[in-house]
JSON list of C-alpha atoms in Angstrom, two decimals:
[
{"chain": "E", "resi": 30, "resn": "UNK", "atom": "CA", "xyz": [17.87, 1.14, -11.34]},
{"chain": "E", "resi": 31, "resn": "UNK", "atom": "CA", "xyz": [18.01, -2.85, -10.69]},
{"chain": "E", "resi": 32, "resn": "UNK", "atom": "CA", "xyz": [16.48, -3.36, -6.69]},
{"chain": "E", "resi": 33, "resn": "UNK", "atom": "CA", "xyz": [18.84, -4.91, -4.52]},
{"chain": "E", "resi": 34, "resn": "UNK", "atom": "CA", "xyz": [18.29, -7.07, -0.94]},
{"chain": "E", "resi": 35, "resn": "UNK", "atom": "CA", "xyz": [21.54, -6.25, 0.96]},
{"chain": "E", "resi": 36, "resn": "UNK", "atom": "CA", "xyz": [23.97, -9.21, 0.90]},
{"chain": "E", "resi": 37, "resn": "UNK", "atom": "CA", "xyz": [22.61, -10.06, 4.71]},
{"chain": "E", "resi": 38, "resn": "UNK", "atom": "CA", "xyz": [18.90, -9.92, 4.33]},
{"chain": "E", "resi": 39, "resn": "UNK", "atom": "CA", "xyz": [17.39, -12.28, 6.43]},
{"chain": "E", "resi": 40, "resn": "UNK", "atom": "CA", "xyz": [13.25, -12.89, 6.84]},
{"chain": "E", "resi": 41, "resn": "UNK", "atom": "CA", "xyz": [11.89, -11.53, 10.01]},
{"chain": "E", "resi": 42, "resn": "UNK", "atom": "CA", "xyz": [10.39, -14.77, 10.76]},
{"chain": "E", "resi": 43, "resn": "UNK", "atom": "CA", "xyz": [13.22, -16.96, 10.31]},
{"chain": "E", "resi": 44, "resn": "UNK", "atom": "CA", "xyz": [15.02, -14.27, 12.71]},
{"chain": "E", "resi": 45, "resn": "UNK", "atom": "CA", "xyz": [12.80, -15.04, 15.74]},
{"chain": "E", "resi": 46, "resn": "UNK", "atom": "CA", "xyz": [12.78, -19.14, 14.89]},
{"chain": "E", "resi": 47, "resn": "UNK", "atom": "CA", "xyz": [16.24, -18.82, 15.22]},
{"chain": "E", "resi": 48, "resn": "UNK", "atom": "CA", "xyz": [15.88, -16.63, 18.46]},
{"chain": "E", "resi": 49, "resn": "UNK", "atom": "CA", "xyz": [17.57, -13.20, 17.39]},
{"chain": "E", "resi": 50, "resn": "UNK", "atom": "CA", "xyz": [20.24, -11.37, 19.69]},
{"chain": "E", "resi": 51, "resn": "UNK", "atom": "CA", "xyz": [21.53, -8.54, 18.16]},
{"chain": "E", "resi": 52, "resn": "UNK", "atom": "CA", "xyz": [20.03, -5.41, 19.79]},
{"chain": "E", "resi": 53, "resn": "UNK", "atom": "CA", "xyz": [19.18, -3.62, 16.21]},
{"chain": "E", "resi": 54, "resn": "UNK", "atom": "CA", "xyz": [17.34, -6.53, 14.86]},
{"chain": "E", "resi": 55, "resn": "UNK", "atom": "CA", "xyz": [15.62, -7.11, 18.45]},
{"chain": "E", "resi": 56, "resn": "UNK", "atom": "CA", "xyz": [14.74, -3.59, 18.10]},
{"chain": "E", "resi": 57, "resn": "UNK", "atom": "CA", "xyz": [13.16, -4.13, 14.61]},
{"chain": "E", "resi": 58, "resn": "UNK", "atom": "CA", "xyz": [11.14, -6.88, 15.73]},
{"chain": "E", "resi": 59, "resn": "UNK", "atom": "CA", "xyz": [9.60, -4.83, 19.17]},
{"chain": "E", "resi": 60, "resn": "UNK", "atom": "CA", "xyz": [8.58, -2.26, 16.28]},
{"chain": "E", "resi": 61, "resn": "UNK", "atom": "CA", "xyz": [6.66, -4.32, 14.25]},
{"chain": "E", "resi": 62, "resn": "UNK", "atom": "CA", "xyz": [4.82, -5.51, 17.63]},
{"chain": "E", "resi": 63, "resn": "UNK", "atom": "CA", "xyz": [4.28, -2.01, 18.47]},
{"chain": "E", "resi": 64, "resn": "UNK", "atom": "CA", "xyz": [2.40, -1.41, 14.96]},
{"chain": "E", "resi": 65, "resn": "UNK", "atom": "CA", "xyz": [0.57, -5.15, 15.16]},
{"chain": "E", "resi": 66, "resn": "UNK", "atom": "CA", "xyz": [2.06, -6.74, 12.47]},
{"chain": "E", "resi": 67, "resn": "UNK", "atom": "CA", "xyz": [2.90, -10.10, 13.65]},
{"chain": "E", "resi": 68, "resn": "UNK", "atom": "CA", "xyz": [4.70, -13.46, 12.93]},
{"chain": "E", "resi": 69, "resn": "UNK", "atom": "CA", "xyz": [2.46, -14.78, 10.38]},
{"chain": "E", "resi": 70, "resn": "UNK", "atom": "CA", "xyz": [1.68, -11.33, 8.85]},
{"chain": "E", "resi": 71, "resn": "UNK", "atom": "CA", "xyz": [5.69, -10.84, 8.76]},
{"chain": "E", "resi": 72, "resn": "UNK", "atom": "CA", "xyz": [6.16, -14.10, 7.20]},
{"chain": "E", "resi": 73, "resn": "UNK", "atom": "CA", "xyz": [3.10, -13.46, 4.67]},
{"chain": "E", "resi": 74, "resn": "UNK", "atom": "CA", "xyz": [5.00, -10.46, 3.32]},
{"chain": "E", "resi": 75, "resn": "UNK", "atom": "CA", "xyz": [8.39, -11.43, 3.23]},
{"chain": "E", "resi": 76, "resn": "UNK", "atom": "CA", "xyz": [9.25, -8.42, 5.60]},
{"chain": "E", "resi": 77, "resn": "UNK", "atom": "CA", "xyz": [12.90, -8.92, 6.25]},
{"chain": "E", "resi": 78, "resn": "UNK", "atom": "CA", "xyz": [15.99, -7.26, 8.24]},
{"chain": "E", "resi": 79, "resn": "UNK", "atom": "CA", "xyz": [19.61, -6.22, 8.14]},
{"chain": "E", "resi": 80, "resn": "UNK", "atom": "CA", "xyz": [22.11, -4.48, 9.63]},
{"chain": "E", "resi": 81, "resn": "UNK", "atom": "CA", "xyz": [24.10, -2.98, 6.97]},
{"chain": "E", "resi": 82, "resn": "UNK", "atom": "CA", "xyz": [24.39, 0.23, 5.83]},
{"chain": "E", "resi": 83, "resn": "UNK", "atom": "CA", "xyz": [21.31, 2.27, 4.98]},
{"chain": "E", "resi": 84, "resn": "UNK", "atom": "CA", "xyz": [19.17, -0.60, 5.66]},
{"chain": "E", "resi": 85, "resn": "UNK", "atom": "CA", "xyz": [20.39, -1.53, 9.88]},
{"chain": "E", "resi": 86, "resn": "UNK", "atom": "CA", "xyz": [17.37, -0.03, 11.93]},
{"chain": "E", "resi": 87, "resn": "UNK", "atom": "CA", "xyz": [15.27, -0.82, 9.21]},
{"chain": "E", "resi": 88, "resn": "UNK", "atom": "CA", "xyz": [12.15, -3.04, 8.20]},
{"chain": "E", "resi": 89, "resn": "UNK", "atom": "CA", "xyz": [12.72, -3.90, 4.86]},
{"chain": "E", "resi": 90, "resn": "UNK", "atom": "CA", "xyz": [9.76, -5.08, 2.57]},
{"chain": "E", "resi": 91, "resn": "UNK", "atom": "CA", "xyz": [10.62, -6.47, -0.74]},
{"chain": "E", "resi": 92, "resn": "UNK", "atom": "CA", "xyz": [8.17, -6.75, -3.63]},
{"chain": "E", "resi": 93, "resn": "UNK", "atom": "CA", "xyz": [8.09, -9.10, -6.49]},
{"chain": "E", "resi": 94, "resn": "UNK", "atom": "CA", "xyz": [7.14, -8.89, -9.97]},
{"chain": "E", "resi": 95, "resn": "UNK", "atom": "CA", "xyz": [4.36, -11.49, -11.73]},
{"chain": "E", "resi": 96, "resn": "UNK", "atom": "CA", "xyz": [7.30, -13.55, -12.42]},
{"chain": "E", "resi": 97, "resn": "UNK", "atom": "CA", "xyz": [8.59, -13.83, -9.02]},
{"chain": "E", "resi": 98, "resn": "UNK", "atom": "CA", "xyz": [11.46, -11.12, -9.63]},
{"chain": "E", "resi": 99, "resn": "UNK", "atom": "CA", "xyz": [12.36, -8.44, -7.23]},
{"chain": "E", "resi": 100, "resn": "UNK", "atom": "CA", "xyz": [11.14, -5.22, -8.65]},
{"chain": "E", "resi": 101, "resn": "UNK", "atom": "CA", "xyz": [11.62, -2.83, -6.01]},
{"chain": "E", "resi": 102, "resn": "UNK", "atom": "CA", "xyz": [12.40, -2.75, -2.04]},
{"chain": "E", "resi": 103, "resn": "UNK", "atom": "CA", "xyz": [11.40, -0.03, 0.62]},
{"chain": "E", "resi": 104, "resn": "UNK", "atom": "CA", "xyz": [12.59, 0.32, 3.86]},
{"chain": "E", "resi": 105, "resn": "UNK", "atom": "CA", "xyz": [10.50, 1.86, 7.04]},
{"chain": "E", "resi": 106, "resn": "UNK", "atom": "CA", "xyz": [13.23, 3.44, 9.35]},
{"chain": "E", "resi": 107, "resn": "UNK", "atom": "CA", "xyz": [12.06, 1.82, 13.42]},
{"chain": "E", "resi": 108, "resn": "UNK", "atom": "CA", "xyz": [13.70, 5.22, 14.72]},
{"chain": "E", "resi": 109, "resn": "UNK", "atom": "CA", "xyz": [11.39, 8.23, 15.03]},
{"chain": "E", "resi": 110, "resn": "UNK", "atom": "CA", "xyz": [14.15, 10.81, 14.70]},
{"chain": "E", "resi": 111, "resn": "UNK", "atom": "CA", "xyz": [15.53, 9.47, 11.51]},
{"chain": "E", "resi": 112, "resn": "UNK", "atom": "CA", "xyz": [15.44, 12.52, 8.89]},
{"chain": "E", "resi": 113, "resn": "UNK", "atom": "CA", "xyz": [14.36, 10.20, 5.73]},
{"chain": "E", "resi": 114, "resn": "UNK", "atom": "CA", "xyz": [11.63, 7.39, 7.16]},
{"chain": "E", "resi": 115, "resn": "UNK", "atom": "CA", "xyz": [11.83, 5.45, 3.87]},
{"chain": "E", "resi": 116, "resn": "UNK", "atom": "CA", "xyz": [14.64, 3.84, 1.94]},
{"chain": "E", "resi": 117, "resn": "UNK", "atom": "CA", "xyz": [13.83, 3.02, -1.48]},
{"chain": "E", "resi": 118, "resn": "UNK", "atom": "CA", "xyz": [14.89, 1.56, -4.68]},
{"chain": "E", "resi": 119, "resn": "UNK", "atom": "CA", "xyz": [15.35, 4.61, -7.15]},
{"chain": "E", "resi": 120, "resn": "UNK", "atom": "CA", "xyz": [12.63, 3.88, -9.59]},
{"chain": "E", "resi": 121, "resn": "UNK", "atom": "CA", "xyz": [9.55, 4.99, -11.44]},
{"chain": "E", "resi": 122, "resn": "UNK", "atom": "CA", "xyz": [6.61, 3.53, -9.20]},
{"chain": "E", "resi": 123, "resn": "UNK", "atom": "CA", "xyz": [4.47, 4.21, -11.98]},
{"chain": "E", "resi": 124, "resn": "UNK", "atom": "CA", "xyz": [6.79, 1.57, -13.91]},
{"chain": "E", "resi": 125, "resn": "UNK", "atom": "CA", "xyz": [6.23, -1.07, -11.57]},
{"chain": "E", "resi": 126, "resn": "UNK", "atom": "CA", "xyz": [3.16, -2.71, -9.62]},
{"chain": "E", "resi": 127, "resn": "UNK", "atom": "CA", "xyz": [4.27, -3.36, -6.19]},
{"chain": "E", "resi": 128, "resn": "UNK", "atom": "CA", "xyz": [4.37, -7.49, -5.28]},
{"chain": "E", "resi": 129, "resn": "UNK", "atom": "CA", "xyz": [2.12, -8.40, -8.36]},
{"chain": "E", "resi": 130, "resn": "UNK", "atom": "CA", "xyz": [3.22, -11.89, -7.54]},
{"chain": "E", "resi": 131, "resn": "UNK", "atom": "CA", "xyz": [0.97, -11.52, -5.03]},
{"chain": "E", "resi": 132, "resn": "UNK", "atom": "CA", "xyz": [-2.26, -10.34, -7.29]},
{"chain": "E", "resi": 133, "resn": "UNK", "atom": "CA", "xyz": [-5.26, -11.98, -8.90]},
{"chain": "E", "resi": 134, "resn": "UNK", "atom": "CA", "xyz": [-6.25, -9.93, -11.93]},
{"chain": "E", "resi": 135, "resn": "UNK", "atom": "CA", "xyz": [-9.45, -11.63, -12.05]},
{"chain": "E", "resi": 136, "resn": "UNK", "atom": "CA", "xyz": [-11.01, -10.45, -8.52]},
{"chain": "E", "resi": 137, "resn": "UNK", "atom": "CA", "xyz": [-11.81, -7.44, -6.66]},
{"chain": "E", "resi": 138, "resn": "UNK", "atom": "CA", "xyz": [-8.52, -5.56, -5.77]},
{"chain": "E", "resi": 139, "resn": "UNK", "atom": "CA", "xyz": [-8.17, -3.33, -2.89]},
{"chain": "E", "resi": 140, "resn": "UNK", "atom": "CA", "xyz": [-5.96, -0.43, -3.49]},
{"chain": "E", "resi": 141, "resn": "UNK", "atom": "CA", "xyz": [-4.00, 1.02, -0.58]},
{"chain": "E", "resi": 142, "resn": "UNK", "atom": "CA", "xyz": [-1.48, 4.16, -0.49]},
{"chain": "E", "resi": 143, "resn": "UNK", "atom": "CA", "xyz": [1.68, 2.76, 0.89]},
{"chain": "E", "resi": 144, "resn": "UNK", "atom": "CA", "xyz": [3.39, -1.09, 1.55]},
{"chain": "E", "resi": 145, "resn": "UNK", "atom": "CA", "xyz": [3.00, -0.87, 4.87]},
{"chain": "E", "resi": 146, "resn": "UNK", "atom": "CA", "xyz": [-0.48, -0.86, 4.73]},
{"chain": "E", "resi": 147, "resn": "UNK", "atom": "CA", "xyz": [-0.45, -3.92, 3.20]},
{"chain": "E", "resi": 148, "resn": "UNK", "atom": "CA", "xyz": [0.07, -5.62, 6.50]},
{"chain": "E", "resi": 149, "resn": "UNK", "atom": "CA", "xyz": [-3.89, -5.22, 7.16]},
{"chain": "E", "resi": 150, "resn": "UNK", "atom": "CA", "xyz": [-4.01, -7.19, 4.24]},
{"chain": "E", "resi": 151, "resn": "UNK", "atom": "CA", "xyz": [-3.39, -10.48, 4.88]},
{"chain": "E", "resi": 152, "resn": "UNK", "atom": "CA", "xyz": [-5.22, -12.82, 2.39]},
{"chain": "E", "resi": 153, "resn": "UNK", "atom": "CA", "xyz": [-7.26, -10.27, 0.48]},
{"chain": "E", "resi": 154, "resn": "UNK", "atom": "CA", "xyz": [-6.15, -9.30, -2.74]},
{"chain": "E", "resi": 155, "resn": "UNK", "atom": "CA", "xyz": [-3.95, -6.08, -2.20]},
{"chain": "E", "resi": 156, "resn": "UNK", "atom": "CA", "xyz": [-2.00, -3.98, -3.65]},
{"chain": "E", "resi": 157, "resn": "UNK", "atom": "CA", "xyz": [-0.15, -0.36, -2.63]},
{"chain": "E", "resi": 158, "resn": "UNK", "atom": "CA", "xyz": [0.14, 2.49, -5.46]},
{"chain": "E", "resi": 159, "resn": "UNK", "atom": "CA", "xyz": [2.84, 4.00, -3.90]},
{"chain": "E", "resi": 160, "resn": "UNK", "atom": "CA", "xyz": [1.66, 7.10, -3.17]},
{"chain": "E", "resi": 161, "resn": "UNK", "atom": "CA", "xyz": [-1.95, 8.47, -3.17]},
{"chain": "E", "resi": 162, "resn": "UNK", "atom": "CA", "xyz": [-2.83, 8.72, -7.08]},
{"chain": "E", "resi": 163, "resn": "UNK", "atom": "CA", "xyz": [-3.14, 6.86, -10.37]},
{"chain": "E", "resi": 164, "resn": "UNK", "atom": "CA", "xyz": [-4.07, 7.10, -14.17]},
{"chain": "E", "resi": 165, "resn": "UNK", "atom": "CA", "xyz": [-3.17, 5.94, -17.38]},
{"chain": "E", "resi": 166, "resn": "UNK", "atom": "CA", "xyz": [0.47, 6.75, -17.11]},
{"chain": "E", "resi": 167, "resn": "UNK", "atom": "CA", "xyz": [0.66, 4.21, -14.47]},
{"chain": "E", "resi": 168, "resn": "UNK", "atom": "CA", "xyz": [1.08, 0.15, -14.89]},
{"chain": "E", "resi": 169, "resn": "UNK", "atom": "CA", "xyz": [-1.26, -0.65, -12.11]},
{"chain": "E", "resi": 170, "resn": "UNK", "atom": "CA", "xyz": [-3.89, 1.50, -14.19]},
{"chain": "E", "resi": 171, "resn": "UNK", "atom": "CA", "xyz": [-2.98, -0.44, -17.25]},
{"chain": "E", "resi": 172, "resn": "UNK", "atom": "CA", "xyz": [-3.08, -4.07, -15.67]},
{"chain": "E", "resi": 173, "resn": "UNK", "atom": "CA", "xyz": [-6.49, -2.85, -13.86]},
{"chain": "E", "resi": 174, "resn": "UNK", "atom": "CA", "xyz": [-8.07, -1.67, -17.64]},
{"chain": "E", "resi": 175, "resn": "UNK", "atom": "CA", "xyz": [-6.59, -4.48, -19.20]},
{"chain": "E", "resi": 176, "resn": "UNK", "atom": "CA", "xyz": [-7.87, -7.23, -16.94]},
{"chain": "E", "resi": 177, "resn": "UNK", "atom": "CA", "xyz": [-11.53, -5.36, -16.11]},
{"chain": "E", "resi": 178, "resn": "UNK", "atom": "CA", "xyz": [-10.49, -5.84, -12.53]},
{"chain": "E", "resi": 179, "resn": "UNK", "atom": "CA", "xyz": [-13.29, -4.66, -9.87]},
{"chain": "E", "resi": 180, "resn": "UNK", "atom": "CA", "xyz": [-11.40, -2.22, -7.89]},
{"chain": "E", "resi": 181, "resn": "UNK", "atom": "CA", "xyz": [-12.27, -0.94, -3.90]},
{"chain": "E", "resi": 182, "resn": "UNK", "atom": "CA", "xyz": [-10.19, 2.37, -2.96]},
{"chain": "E", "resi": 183, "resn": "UNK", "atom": "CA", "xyz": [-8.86, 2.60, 0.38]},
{"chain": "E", "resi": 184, "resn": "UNK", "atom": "CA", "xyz": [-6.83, 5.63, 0.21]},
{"chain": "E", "resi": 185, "resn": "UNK", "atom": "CA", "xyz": [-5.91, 7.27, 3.48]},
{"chain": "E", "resi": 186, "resn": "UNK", "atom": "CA", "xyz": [-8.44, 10.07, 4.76]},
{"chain": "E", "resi": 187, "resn": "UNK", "atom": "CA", "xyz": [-6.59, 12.95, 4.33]},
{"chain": "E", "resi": 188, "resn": "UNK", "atom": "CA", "xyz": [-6.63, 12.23, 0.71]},
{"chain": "E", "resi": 189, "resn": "UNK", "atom": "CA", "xyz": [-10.25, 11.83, -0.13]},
{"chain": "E", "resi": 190, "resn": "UNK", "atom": "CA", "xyz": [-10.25, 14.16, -3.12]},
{"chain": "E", "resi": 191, "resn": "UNK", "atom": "CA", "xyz": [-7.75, 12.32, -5.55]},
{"chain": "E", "resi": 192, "resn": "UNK", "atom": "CA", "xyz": [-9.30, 9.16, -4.04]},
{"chain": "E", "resi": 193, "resn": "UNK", "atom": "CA", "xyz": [-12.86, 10.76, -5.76]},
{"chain": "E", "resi": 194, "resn": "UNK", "atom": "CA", "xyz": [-10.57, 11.26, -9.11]},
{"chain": "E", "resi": 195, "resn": "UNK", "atom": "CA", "xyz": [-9.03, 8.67, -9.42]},
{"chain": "E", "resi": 196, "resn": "UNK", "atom": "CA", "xyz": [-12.59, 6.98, -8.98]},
{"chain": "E", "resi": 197, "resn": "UNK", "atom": "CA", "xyz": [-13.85, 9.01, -11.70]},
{"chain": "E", "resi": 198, "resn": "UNK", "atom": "CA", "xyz": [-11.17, 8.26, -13.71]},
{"chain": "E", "resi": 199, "resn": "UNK", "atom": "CA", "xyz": [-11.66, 4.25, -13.64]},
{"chain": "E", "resi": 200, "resn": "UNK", "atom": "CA", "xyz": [-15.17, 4.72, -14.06]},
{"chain": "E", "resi": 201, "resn": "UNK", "atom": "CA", "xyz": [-14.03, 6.59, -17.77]},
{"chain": "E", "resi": 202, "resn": "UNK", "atom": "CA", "xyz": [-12.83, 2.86, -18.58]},
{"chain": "E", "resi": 203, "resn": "UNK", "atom": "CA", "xyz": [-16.01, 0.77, -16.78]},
{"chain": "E", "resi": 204, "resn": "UNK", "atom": "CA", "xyz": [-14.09, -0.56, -14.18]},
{"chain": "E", "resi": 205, "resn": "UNK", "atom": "CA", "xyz": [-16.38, -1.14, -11.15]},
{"chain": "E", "resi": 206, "resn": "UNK", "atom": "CA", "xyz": [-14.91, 1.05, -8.04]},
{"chain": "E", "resi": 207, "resn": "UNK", "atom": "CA", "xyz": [-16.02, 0.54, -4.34]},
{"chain": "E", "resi": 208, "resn": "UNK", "atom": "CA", "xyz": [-14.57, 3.42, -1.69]},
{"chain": "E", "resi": 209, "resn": "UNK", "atom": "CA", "xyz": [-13.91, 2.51, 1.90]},
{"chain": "E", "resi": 210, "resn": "UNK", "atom": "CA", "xyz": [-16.05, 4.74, 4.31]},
{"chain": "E", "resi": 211, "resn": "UNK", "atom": "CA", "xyz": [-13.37, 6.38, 6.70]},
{"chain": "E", "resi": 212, "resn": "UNK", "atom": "CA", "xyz": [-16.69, 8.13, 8.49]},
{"chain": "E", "resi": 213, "resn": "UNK", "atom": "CA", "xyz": [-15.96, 8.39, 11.99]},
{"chain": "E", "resi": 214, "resn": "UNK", "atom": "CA", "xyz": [-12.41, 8.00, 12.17]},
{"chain": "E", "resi": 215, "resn": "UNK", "atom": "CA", "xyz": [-9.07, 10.45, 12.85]},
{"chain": "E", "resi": 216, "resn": "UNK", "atom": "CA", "xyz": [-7.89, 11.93, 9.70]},
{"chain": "E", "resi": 217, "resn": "UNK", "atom": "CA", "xyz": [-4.48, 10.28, 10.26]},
{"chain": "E", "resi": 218, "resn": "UNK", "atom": "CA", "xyz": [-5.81, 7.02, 10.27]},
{"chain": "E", "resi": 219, "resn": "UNK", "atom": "CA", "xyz": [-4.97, 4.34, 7.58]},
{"chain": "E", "resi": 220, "resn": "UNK", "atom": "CA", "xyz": [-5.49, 0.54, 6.63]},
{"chain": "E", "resi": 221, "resn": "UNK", "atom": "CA", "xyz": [-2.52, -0.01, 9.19]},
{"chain": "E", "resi": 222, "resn": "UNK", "atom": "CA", "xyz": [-3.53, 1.51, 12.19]},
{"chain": "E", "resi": 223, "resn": "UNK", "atom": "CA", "xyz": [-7.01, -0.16, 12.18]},
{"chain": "E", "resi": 224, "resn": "UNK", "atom": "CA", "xyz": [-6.08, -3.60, 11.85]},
{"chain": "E", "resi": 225, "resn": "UNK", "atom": "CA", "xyz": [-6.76, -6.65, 9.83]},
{"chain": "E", "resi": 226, "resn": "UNK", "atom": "CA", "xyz": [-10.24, -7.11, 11.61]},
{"chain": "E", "resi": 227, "resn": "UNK", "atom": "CA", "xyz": [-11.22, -3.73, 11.35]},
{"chain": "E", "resi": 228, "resn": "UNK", "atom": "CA", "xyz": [-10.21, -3.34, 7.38]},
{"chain": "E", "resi": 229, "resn": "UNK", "atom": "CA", "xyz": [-11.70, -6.71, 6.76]},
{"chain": "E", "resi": 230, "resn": "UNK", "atom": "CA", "xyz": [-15.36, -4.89, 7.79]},
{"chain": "E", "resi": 231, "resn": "UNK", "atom": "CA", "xyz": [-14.41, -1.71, 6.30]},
{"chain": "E", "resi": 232, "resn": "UNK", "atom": "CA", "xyz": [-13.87, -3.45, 3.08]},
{"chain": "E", "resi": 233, "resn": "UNK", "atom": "CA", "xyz": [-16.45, -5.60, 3.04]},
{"chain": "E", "resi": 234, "resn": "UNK", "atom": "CA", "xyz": [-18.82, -2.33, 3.73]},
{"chain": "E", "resi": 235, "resn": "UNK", "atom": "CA", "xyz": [-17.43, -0.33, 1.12]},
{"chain": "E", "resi": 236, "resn": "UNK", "atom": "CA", "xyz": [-19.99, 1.62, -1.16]},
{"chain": "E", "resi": 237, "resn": "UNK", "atom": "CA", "xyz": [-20.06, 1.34, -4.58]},
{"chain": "E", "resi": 238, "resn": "UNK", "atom": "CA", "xyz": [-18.79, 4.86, -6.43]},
{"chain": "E", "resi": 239, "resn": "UNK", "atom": "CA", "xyz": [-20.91, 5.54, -9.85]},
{"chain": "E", "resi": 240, "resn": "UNK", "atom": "CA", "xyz": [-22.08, 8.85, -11.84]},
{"chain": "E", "resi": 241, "resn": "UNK", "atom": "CA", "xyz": [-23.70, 10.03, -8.93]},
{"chain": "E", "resi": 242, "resn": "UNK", "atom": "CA", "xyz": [-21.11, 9.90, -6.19]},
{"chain": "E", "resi": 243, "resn": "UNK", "atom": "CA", "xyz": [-18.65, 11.31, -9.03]},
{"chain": "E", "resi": 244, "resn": "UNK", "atom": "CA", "xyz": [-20.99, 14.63, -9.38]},
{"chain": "E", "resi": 245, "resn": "UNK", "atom": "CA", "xyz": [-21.61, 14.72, -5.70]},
{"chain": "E", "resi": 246, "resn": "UNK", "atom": "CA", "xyz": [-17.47, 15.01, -5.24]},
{"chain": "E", "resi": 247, "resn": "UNK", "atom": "CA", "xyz": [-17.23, 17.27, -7.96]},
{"chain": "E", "resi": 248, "resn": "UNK", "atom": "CA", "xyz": [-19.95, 19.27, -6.18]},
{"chain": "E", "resi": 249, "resn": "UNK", "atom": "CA", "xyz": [-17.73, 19.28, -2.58]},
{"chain": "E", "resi": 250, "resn": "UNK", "atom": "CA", "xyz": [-14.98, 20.29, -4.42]},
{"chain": "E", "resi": 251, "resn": "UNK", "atom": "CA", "xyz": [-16.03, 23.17, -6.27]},
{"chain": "E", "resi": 252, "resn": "UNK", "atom": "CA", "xyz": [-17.95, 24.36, -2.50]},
{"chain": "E", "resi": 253, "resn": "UNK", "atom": "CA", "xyz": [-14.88, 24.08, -0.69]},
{"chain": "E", "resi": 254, "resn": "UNK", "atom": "CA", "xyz": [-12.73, 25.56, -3.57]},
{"chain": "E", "resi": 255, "resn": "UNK", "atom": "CA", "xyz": [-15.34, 28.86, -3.41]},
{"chain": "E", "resi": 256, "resn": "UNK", "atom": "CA", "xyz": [-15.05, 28.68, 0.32]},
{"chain": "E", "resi": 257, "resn": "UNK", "atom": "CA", "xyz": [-11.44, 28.61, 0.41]},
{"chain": "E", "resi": 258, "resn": "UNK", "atom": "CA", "xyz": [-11.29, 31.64, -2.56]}
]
């Protein structure tokens, strides 16, 4: 399925230059304060609004291929209540990797679960999987291989074990893999709820995952799996 702006997509930042009135875009922008993604950070990431359709009450963040083409749009509902918090174009994510515009090959590149936390991202080299696993069947997997890229894993804490695999499974291919240490934080947190300041230091402390840390989370698993049985 092609990805499609709606016909009134408009930036976020050019919305407040212009000084926005209507109360659904107004109430857009108040959510994106609420999270801590700002004007620049908005701007960075092309994160854009509309009031049409499935998109009004919506922030909608577009990503482009290598060649600048949009590959795929998602769409974070600002209402708690809503039943379906994400609009999205109806494709394969393991087709597509998610604003590779955006991506040098030939550095480290952090790996985060969803778009949004991109937004602690600002001028690293980032990219989401869209969702919280990856392997050969996926593109981002392929370009990673391909390129040799270093990677550092930042998957959400509730999702430590695939984050160990899919460690493991990069390491199969001699791709060097840091892991974010989530070690003293709430089990909901994320990239996005720590901030760009916090990430930064997170990242830059991330420990390197070899042989031994793959055995070790073998090790866990199989304990808790006997612990659970």
């Amino acid at each position: 399925v092609e990805a499609k702006l709606p016909s009134d997509f408009s930036l976020v930042c050019d919305e407040i230059d212009r000084g926005v009135h209507n109360t659904d875009k107004l109430a857009a922008i108040a959510y994106l304060e609420k999270r801590g993604i700002t004007y620049n950070t908005a701007k960075y990431f092309r994160l854009g609004l509309s009031t049409t359709g499935a998109f009004r009450r919506r922030v909608i963040f577009p990503s482009f291929d290598s060649e600048g083409a949009l590959n795929y749009v998602t769409a974070r509902a600002i209402d708690d209540a809503t039943t379906f918090k994400y609009f999205n174009t109806q494709r394969q994510r393991s087709e597509l990797v998610f604003n590779e515009v955006d991506v040098a090959w030939n550095r480290e590149l952090i790996l985060v679960e969803g778009p949004f936390d991109l937004t602690s991202c600002v001028g690293m080299n980032a990219a989401p999987m869209l969702g919280s696993w990856l392997d050969e069947n996926y593109l981002l997997f392929n370009r990673i291989v391909l390129n040799r890229t270093p990677v550092c894993l930042a998957f959400d804490p509730d999702a430590a074990a695939k984050q160990a695999k899919v460690a493991t499974r990069l390491l199969r291919y001699e791709i060097p893999v840091r892991i974010v240490d989530w070690a003293g934080h709430p089990i909901d947190h994320d990239p996005s709820k720590v901030g760009h300041a916090g990430f930064r230091q997170m990242v830059k402390d991330a420990k390197t995952f070899d042989e031994t840390s793959a055995f070790r989370s073998r090790l866990t698993r199989a304990l808790d799996s006997m612990r659970l049985s």
